[in-house]
mmCIF file of C-alpha atoms in Angstrom:
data_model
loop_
_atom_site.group_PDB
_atom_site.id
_atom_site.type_symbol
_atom_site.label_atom_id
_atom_site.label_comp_id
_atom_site.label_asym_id
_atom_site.label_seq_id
_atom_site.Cartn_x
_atom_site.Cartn_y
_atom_site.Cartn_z
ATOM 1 C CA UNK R 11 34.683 43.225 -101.122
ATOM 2 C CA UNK R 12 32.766 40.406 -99.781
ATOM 3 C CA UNK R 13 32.802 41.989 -96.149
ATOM 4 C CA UNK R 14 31.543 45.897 -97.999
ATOM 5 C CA UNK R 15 28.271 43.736 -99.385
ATOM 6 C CA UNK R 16 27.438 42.233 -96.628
ATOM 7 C CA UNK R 17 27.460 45.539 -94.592
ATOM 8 C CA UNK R 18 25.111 46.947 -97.693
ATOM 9 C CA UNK R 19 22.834 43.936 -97.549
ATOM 10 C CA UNK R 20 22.522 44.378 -93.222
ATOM 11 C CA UNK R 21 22.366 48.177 -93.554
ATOM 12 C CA UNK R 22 18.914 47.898 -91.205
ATOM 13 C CA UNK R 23 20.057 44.610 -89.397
ATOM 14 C CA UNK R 24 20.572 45.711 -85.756
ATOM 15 C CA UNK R 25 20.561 42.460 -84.027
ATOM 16 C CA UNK R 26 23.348 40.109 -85.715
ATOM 17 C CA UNK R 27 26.967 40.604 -84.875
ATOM 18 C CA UNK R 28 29.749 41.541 -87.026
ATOM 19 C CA UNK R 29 33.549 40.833 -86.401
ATOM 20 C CA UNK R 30 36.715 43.194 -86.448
ATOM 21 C CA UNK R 31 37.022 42.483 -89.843
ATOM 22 C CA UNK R 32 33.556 42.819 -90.772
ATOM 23 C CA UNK R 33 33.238 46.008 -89.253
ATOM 24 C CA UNK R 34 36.362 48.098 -90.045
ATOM 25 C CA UNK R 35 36.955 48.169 -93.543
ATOM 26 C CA UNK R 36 33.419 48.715 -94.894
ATOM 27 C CA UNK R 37 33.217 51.434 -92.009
ATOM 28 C CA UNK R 38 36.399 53.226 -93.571
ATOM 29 C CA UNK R 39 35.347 52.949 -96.898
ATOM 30 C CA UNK R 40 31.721 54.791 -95.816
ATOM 31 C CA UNK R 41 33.483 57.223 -93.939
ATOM 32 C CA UNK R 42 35.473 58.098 -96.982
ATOM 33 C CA UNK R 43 32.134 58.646 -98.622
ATOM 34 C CA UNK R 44 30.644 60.907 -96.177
ATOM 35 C CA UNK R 45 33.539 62.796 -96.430
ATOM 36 C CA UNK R 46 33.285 63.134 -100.475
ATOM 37 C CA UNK R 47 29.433 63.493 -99.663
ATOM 38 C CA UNK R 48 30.634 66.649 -97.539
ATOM 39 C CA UNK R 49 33.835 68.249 -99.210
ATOM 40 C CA UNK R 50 31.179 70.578 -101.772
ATOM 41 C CA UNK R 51 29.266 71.678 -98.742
ATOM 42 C CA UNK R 52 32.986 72.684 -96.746
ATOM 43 C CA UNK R 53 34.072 73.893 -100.533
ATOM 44 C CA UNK R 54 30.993 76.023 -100.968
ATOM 45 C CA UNK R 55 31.948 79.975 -100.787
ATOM 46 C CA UNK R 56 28.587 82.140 -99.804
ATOM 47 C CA UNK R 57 25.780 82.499 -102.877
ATOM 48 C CA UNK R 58 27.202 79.276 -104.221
ATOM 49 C CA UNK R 59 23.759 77.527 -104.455
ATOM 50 C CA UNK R 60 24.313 76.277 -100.340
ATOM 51 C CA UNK R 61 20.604 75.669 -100.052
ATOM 52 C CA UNK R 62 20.744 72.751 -103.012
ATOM 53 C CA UNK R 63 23.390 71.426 -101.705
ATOM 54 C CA UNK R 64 22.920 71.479 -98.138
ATOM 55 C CA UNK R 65 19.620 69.604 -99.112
ATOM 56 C CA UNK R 66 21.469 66.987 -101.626
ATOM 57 C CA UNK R 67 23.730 66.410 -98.231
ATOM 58 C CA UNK R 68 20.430 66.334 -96.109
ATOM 59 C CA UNK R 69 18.749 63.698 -98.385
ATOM 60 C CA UNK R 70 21.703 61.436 -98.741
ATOM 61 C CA UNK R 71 23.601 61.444 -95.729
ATOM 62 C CA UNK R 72 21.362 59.443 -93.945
ATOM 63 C CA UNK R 73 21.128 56.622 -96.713
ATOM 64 C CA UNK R 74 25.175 56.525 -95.507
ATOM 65 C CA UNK R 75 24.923 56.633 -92.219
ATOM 66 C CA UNK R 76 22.150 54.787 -91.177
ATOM 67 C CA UNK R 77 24.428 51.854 -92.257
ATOM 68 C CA UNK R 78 27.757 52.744 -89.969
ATOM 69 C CA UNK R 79 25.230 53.337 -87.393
ATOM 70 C CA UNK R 80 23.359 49.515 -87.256
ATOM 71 C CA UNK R 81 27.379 48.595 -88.141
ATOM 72 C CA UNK R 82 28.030 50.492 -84.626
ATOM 73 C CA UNK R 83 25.342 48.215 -83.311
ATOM 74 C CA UNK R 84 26.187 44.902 -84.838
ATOM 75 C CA UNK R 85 29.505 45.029 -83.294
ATOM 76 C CA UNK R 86 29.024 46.424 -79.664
ATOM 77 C CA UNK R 87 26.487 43.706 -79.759
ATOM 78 C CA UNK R 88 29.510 41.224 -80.677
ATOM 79 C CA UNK R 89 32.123 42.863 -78.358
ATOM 80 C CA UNK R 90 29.315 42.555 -75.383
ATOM 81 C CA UNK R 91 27.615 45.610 -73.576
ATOM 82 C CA UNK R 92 28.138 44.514 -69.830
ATOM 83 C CA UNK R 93 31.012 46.819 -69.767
ATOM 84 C CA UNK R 94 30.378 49.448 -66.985
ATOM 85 C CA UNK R 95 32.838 51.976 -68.976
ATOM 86 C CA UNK R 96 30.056 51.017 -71.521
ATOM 87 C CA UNK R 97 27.209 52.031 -68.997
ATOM 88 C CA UNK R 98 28.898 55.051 -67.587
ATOM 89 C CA UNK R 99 29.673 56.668 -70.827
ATOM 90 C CA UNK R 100 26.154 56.098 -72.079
ATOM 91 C CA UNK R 101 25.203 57.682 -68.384
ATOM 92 C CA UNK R 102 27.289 60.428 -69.436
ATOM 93 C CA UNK R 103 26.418 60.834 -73.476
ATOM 94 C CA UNK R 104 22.375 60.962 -72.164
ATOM 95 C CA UNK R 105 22.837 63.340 -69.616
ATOM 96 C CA UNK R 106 24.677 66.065 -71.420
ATOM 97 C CA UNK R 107 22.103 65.187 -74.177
ATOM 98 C CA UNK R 108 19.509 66.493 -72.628
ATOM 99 C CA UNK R 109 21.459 69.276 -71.481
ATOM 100 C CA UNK R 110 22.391 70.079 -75.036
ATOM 101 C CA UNK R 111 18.539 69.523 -75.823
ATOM 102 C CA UNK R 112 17.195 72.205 -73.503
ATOM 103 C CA UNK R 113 19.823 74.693 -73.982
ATOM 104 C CA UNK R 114 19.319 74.447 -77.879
ATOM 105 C CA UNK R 115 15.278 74.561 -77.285
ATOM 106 C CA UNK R 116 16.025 77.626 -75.312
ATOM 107 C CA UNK R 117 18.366 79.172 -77.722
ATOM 108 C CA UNK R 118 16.055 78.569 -80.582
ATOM 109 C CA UNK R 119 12.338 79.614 -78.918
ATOM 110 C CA UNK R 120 13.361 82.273 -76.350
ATOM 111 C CA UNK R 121 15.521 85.232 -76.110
ATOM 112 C CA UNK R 122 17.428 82.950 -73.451
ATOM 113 C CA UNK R 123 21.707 82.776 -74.485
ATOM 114 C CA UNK R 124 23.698 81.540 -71.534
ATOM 115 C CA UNK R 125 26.789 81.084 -73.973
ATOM 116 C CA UNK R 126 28.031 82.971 -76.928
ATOM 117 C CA UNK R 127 28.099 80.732 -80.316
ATOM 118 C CA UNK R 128 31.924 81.065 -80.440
ATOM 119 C CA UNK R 129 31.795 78.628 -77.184
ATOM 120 C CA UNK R 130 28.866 76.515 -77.022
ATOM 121 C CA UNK R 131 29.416 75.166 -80.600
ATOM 122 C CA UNK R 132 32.422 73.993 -80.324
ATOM 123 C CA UNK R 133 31.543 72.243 -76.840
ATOM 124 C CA UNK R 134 29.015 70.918 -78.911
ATOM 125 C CA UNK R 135 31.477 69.436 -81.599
ATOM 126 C CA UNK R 136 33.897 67.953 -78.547
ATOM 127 C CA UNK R 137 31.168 66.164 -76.970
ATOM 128 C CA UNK R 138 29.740 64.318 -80.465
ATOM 129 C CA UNK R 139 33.230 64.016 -81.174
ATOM 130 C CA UNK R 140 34.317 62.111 -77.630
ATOM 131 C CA UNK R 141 31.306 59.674 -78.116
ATOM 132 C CA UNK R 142 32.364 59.447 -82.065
ATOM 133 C CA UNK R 143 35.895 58.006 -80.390
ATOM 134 C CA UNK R 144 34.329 56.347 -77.958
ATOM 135 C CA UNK R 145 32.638 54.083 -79.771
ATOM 136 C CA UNK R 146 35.569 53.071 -82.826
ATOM 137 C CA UNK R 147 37.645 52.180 -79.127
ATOM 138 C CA UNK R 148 34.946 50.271 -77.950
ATOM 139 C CA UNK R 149 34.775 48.822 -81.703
ATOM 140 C CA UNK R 150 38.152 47.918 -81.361
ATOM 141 C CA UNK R 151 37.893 45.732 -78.406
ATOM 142 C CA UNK R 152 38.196 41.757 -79.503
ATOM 143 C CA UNK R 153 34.943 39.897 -79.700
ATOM 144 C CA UNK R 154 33.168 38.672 -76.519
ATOM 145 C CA UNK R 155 35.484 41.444 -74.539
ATOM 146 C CA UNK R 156 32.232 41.754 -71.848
ATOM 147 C CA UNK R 157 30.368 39.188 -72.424
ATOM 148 C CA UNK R 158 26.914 39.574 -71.361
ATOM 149 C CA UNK R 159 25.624 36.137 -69.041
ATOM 150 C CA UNK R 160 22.048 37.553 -70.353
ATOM 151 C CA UNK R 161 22.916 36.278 -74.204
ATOM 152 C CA UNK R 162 21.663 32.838 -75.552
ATOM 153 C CA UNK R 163 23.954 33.287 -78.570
#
């Protein structure tokens, strides 16, 4: 319990460092959340009042995740980010960013569709999904796995 309030009380604290066990089980009990947060949105049939909840979901998801996300931060600042896996994959993540970024500006202000929905959104959902596991492996990794020579703490 003790570990769950102190990732409430450093839900905007993005320069400390948390341990394994600092990190994991508040992390599973607010991914548990989102998930309840979620289930009437997935439950909702058509007409069922999606617009009210879509914007409950779009109001209080990010009071939820803002916190796994600086918890994300706290400990890849703890397991060290001189990793060049680390580098690469952020490389990687940016890159087919901004490739997601143009194609959806495209999609959205032109008459431009190099893809079908049927394929780009799920190409979508495998690449958040890859950095998703990404970064509970890299979360995994013991403390001071890549040590950075760069950090007085």
């Amino acid at each position: 319990m003790q570990s769950y309030l102190r990732f409430i009380k450093h839900a905007f604290d993005f320069d400390s460092k948390d341990s394994r066990q600092q990190f994991w089980l508040p992390f599973l009990i607010q991914m548990f959340i989102c998930i309840v947060i979620l289930l009437p949105l997935i439950k909702a049939e058509e007409g069922e009042n999606i617009l009210g909840r879509l914007l409950f979901v779009m109001i209080v998801m990010p009071v939820v995740l803002i916190p796994i996300y600086s918890a994300f931060q706290r400990r890849m600042l703890d397991v060290g980010k001189d990793s060049k896996i680390y580098k690469y994959f952020n490389i990687f993540y940016m890159f087919f960013g901004v490739i997601f970024m143009i194609y959806g500006l495209l999609y959205f202000f032109s008459d431009i569709k190099l893809f079908k929905d049927e394929i780009i959104l799920p190409i979508i959902f495998l690449f958040f999904g890859l950095r998703f596991i990404f970064l509970l492996y890299y979360c995994a990794l013991p403390t001071n796995k890549f040590k950075s020579t760069t950090d007085s703490i």
